[in-house]
Tab-separated table of C-alpha atoms in Angstrom:
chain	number	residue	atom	x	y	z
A	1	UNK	CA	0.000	0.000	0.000
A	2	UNK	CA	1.319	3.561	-1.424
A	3	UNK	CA	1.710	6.005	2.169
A	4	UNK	CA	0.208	9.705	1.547
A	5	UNK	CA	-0.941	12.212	3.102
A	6	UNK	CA	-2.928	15.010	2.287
A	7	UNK	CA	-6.021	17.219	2.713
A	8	UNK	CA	-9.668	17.542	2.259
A	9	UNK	CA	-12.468	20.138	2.197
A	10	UNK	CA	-16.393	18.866	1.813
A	11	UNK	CA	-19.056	20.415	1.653
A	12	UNK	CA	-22.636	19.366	2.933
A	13	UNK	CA	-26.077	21.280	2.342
A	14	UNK	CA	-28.554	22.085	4.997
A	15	UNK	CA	-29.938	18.731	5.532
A	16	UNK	CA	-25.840	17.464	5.727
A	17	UNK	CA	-25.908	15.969	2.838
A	18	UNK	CA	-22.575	16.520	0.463
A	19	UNK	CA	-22.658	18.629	-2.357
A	20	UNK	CA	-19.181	18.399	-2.977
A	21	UNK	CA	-15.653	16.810	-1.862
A	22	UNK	CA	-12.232	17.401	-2.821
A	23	UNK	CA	-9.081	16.339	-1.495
A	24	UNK	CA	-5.199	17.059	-2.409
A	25	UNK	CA	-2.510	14.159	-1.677
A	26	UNK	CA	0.992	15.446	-1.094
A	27	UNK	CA	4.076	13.450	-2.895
A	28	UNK	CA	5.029	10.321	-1.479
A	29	UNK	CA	6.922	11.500	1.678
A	30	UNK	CA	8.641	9.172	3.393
A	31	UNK	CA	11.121	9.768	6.287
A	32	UNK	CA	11.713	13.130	8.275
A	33	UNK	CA	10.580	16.043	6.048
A	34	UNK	CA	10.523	19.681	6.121
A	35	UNK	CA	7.428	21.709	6.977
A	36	UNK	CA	5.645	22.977	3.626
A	37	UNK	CA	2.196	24.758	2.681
A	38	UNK	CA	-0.238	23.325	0.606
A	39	UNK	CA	-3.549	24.631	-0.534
A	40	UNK	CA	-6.869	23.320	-2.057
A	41	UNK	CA	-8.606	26.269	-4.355
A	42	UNK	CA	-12.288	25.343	-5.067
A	43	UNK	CA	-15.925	27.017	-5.975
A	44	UNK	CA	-18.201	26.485	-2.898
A	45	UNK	CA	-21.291	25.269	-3.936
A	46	UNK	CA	-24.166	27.450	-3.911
A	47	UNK	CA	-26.352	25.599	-1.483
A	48	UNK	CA	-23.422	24.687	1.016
A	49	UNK	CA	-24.342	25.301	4.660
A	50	UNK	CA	-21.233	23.338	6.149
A	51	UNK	CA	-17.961	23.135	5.057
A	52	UNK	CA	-15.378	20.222	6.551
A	53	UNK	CA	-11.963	20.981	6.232
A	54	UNK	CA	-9.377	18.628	7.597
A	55	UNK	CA	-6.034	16.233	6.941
A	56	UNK	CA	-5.605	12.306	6.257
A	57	UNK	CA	-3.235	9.732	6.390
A	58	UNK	CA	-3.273	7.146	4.330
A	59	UNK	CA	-1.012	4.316	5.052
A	60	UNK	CA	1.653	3.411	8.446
A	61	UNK	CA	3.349	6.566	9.447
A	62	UNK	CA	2.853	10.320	11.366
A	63	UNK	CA	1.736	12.763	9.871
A	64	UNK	CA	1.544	16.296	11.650
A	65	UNK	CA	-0.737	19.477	10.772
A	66	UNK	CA	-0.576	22.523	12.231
A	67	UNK	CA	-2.740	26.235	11.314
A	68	UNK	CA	-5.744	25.105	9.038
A	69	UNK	CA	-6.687	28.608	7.437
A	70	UNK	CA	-9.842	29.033	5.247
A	71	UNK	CA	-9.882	31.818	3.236
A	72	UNK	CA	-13.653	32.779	1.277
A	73	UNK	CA	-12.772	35.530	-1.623
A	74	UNK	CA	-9.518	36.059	-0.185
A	75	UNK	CA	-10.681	36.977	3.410
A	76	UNK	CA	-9.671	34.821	6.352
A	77	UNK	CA	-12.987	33.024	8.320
C-alpha cells in the first residue's frame, strides 16, 4: 500500500448531505521532512451550509498538521 498524506475540504447542504468533496494528496513523503504549505482552491457550492476541512493519512506513518486557514474571496474566516 502507497503512504500519503494530504487534505480535504467537503461540503454538505442544509440537511448534511454533500454537495461536494475534494481532497489534495501530497508526494510520497517518506522519512523526516521539512514543513511545507499546501492549498486546495475550489468554488463552494451554492447551497453549502457546512464546510469540513481537515487532513488524512493514508497508510503506516505520522503525519503532523498545524494552522488550518480558510480563506472565502480572499478573506480569512
Amino acid at each position: 500500500m502507497e503512504n500519503s498524506a494530504g487534505l480535504f475540504i467537503t461540503f454538505e447542504d442544509q440537511q448534511e448531505i454533500q454537495l461536494e468533496s475534494k481532497n489534495v494528496k501530497t508526494e510520497n513523503i517518506q522519512g523526516a521532512a521539512d514543513w511545507k504549505k499546501y492549498t486546495i482552491n475550489v468554488v463552494i457550492p451554492k447551497d453549502t451550509d457546512k464546510i469540513i476541512i481537515g487532513g488524512f493519512l493514508k497508510g503506516k506513518g505520522k503525519v503532523w498538521f498545524d494552522s488550518f486557514k480558510l480563506y472565502i474571496d480572499g478573506k480569512n474566516v
